[in-house]
Amino acid sequence: MADIQTSIQRKSALKQAADQPSDQAPVISIDGLNITEYRPQIIAQINGATESSTLQIALSTVGFNAEQFNAAQFDSGHVYSCDEATVLWNGPGMWMLVCENASRTNMVSELNTALQDTDATVTGLSQSRTILEMEGEKLLDFLYTGCPVDLDNCPPDSCFSTQFGHFNIMLHLKDSQHANMYVYRSFGQALWEHCQHVVEEFE
Amino acid sequence: MNQQLFRAQYGTAIDHAKPLNFKFNGKAYVGYEGDTLASALLANGVKLVGRSFKYHRPRGIMTAGVEEPNAMVQLRTGNRTEPNIRCTQVELFDGLEASSQNCWPSVDFDVSAINNLLSPLFPAGFYNKTFMWPTSWWMKYEHRIRKIAGLGVAPIESDPDRYAKRFAHCDVLVVGGGAAGLMAALSAGKSGVRTLFIDDNAVLGGALRDSVETLDGSPAREWVESIREQLVQMKNVRMLTRTTVFGYYDDNLLLACERVGDHLNQLAPGQPRQRIWWIRAAQVVLATGSIERPIVFGNNDLPGVMLSSAVRSYARQYGVRCGDNAVIMTNNDSAYHTIPALTEVAGKVLAIVDSRPNGAGKTALALATEHGVEVINGSVVVNAKGGARQTKGLTSVDIHPYAEGELGEGRTIECDLLAVSGGWNPTVHLFSQSLGKLGFDDKLTCFIPKTSVRPQLMAGAINGEFTTQSCLTEGANVGRLAAEKAVAGKEIALHTELIGLPTCEQVVENPIEACWVIPLAKGKKAKRFIDFQNDVASSDVALAYREGYQSVEHLKRYTTLGMGTDQGRTSNVNGLAMMAQLSGRTIPEVGTTTFRAPFSAISMGAIASNETGESFMPLRRTPMHDWHVENGATMVNVGLWQRAQYYSRAGETMMDAIYREGKQVREKVGIVDVSTLGTIELRGRDVAEFLNRVYINKWMKLPVGKARYGLMLREDGHVTDDGTTTRISEQEYYMTTTTASAGPVMSHLEFYAQTVWPELNVHITSITDQWGGMALAGPDSRKVLEKAVDDCDVSNDSIPFMGYKEATVDGYPVRIFRITFSGERAYEIHVSSDYALSVWEAFIREGKVFDIITYGTEALSLLRIEKGHIVGGELDGRTTAADFGFAGMQKTEEDFIGKRSLDRPGMTDESRKTLVGLISENGEAIKRGSQLIEKLGDTPPVKMLGHISSEYYSSNLQQHIGMGLLEKGEQWMGKTIYAASPLTDTYVPVKVVNHVFIDPNGDRARG
């Protein structure tokens, strides 16, 4: 079974986007903050990649190399990005590969084949998350309405699991004005509505 | 009309050009922008504000801040009304409405004031002693007592306002905006560290707001403004005013409430009324100042008896004259500064009564001399007097010489204001909340912080530093020190710029001399209040002493001293002093109680903040959620999930719909959304071995393309969950769990994989959200599946019972599992979530010719009971596999979780309850939760043989059926027992049968 089907329409978890083409994502926009849905083609969870070399095997299998990510090696606690993909550390030996490239429809299978001689495995999670892309000068104030982490002290491209209000989220804080918030797909609509409610305070 | 007869053209806090209209007890008044409700009421000559809690005595405004024990009001009206609000803390706004509470029919004439006359009958402990018998009457007593001792009315409609929440982190948190706090914030800010500076008031300055001192040659308020401006310019400093830090918790977590819109008549769209701040601070500087305490004497609660500092505040900040003819009583020099303040607003100070034989120091004495005020040293006010009902307030005071506990010959002075100062209590509440230890300073006659247990420093009056100069110096030093401590061990260099200290006047003071409780003149009777809010008088403390409640903890609970919402800010030390006096101990020997959060009352809305409704309990929606809603489903919460409960058609009741759905599935075909089932992917070389250890049955030989049912036990041998696991490929398994157990099962598996068997190569990932699921069930399900899938053999040979196959539907890849929950021929179709709605719609479309219906959780439940499948009611944490008849599934040779516990005597006891089916014999519904008993009419206690775990009316069998756990269930087969529900007075005769009501051989499921 192919991991993704590029020829057919995917439906967002967000009600506002349900009948929209995927390139017309819903937007929450106020002065100083924009929130929109980010829908990558592929999300693959790589488990058991405790060594940087294992991750490099995985990435090279699907056409990436460490240089693209400006990384000599992949260290835990970091996020590595290039034009087509982002690799987020999300636990010991756990990396989430978020990829834009729609041509690799069997990426998860290919990765598992490539890693079969290692202790690592890959699980396809492409449709398991709603990702909210946020940017603007009010980003940190907005996040502080529900996130207890000291965001001002986070280095660029931090990634951590935390809470936003009563939502369990994974936050990729790119810098003080850019972040991606990952939440389980089933919570997507509720999180979107929560964001709509919270931004009213900043209007 | 503006009738502010007690207002002078003066006041640093108010704007005379901006009048504001407000109502108190229905009467219209005018105040000014910058006023508090208290200052506006005093300006309008309103002295009587409320009635006391227990005796309904007339009470007026006593203080000017958070310590106010008397003047609590019902603020606003309708769904915004709030009880017990201190009018000293309410900023006036146009249109404000407030009323007195705890009085009927009015504050001037309160029927319950008779309590005051009867007060000798109910001293401390009265309720506990009197209303203990008979116990059953307490509910009646309570209703009446609550009505009489009311504290305002809570709104019954929902709060329409918005509340917000914000997390904040800082290196240094400075609490308090007085002289010490300002210097600490400036010092920390200039060091370059992240500084959060919080003050309770709208305007910074603390006691400097009431002062005519000069700092660096400028009036104090101008100096305050210059510091404020500097702080505003610093990017590393955040300043919050109108914000009360009310809680101090572990790891320097402090909670504060910002009153964002309380001072506004109307909030802007989106604007919160209040915001809760959750603050993590590396270092905390407590510069919380001090609170003046009263002196205890006869009738000291009369309207017109106020704290000296409050009289000064109202005069200087609001231009309000609290009385025309004043007497001041004090035991320290600070009260002398009230003389010029009151004179500035055209008040007259008749005399200052100083309990110290030698009176005041030079500076203070000069103030009295300058204003021609009579100084009466070595004397005290023994009694205050009012009119007949005392509602008009103070009319005169009795003054007596007082030395070594003895009163001399007295005299009376007519006056309408008595300003009292019994010294100053450092505001140690937050320090105490942080578990810091207090020590009593005999010279200062107050408790001050002694030992900290948190990363914190204190500055200013909280440390017993009561002069402006010492507060400024300590604030500057502590601010810098806090910054240094905050960055200690980090590679952060502090700015080296040191701040200069402003020059200010030197004050020569005579020390305070303790003066706690004044005796009454011989033969006189009067109440001497210690705790004004809870109506605790000196006689109550004396009673507590006589009855043996001498420990501070007993004193507090017996008399309720300090247990009001003011936390005894004006009463605690006086109460302790009196107990010390009575028991021949020192005050520190009597001890202190612990202050607890919140420092001052916080609204429930602020505590809930923006996490209400769906933001409190976020709902999970399946990919087909909107379809269900649009197609008539009634949705129900199942945990956090929203599921379709049933789909109504025109004219149908809920039960009609459920029976129709259940029948259609048995006779034709139905489809149900099962996306909520927990779905877990297990990958790795050792998954089969892992499953073999987790489940009770065998897993080593499960072939690819096959599913298997399994039961999991806890370590204690009881069943924790059941479900199916399918082998998708050599190293990939797809596990489903019940909806409710998705999280616990995931944790259970992770625990064993990570900590017990780390040698196994198994990776476990929750994929519940990756897949949408639907169950197609009924005799025609195969026909619908055949029509819907794209060119795929779905015959019984191709997809047999417990088989698995991949296919496409309208081009969407799907996973087909031949498993059943209803007992019918059924297929679970799982599809990636973004495609799930399209596939669902494809099945509805293709199923139309077979009369396909959608069914909800109720029909699902009905169908599973008919089939005898176990779920939460049966998996209650007390049952074993053998109880369900699954003993044969258990591996005998190999180990699995819980196996060793199965040999315990309790698990093999022959009298264990086992799963049985039950049929109502008289056609009555079996009540959920009923107990199973052998026969009716036995004298209680009746032996309970078991209980009903599930029940429903079976539309297919046309009978009320149920499942239950029954002691030695097999022995009761075919017999009639009773399902007894004493709560509903229902006793239904039930026949014990096999728990599988439909298709016990499984022909339908396998066919």
Coordinates of N, CA, C and O in Angstrom, one line a residue, chain B residues 56 90 135 142 155 188 279 299 321 335 359 389-390 446 526 537 551 569 585 598 620 630 670 787 803 840 847 888 1001:
Chain B
H56 N -24.3 41.9 63.4 CA -25.0 43.0 62.6 C -24.8 44.4 63.1 O -25.7 45.2 63.1
V90 N -12.0 49.1 45.2 CA -12.8 49.2 43.9 C -12.5 50.6 43.3 O -12.7 51.6 44.0
T135 N -28.8 15.6 65.6 CA -27.9 15.7 64.4 C -28.7 16.0 63.2 O -28.3 16.8 62.3
E142 N -28.7 25.0 59.7 CA -27.7 25.6 58.7 C -28.3 26.6 57.8 O -27.8 27.7 57.6
P155 N -23.8 35.4 41.9 CA -24.7 35.5 40.7 C -25.1 34.1 40.4 O -24.4 33.1 40.5
A188 N 17.6 46.1 39.8 CA 17.6 44.8 39.0 C 17.6 45.1 37.5 O 18.3 44.5 36.7
I279 N 3.9 32.9 37.2 CA 5.3 33.5 37.1 C 6.3 32.6 37.7 O 6.2 32.1 38.8
N299 N -16.0 49.5 71.9 CA -16.7 50.0 70.7 C -15.8 50.5 69.6 O -16.1 51.5 68.9
R321 N -11.9 64.5 53.6 CA -11.9 64.7 55.0 C -12.8 63.7 55.7 O -14.0 63.6 55.5
A335 N 1.6 58.3 63.4 CA 0.2 58.9 63.4 C 0.3 60.4 63.5 O -0.7 61.1 63.1
G359 N 5.8 60.3 75.0 CA 5.3 60.8 73.8 C 6.2 60.6 72.6 O 7.1 59.7 72.6
R389 N -28.6 54.2 67.9 CA -28.4 52.9 67.1 C -27.0 52.9 66.5 O -26.7 51.9 65.8
Q390 N -26.2 53.9 66.8 CA -24.8 53.9 66.4 C -24.7 54.0 64.9 O -23.6 53.8 64.4
C446 N 6.5 43.5 66.2 CA 5.8 42.9 65.1 C 6.7 41.7 64.6 O 7.8 41.5 65.0
A526 N -18.6 47.1 77.2 CA -18.6 47.4 75.7 C -17.8 46.3 75.0 O -17.0 45.7 75.6
A537 N -14.4 39.3 69.5 CA -14.1 40.3 70.5 C -13.2 39.8 71.5 O -12.9 38.6 71.6
S551 N -3.6 27.2 72.5 CA -2.7 27.1 71.4 C -3.2 28.0 70.3 O -4.4 28.2 70.1
R569 N -5.6 40.5 58.8 CA -4.5 41.5 58.6 C -4.5 42.5 59.7 O -3.4 43.0 60.1
R585 N 2.4 34.3 78.7 CA 3.5 33.9 77.7 C 3.9 35.1 76.9 O 3.2 36.2 77.0
P598 N -5.2 32.3 48.7 CA -4.8 33.5 48.1 C -4.6 34.6 49.1 O -5.4 34.6 50.1
R620 N -12.3 15.7 20.9 CA -11.7 15.1 19.8 C -12.7 14.8 18.8 O -13.8 14.3 19.2
E630 N -24.3 16.8 10.3 CA -25.1 17.2 9.2 C -26.2 16.2 8.9 O -27.2 16.5 8.2
G670 N -25.4 -2.1 8.3 CA -25.2 -0.8 8.9 C -23.7 -0.5 8.9 O -22.9 -1.3 8.8
K787 N -19.2 -4.0 -3.6 CA -19.6 -2.9 -4.6 C -18.7 -1.7 -4.4 O -18.4 -1.0 -5.3
G803 N -9.5 -12.3 9.1 CA -8.6 -12.1 8.0 C -8.3 -10.6 7.8 O -9.0 -9.8 8.3
W840 N -16.0 6.8 3.7 CA -17.3 6.7 4.4 C -18.4 7.0 3.5 O -19.4 6.2 3.4
G847 N -24.0 1.5 -0.5 CA -24.8 0.7 0.3 C -26.3 1.0 0.2 O -27.2 0.3 0.7
G888 N -9.3 -21.1 29.0 CA -8.6 -21.9 28.0 C -7.7 -21.2 27.1 O -6.8 -21.8 26.5
N1001 N -22.8 -19.9 18.2 CA -21.8 -20.7 17.5 C -20.9 -19.8 16.6 O -20.0 -20.3 16.0

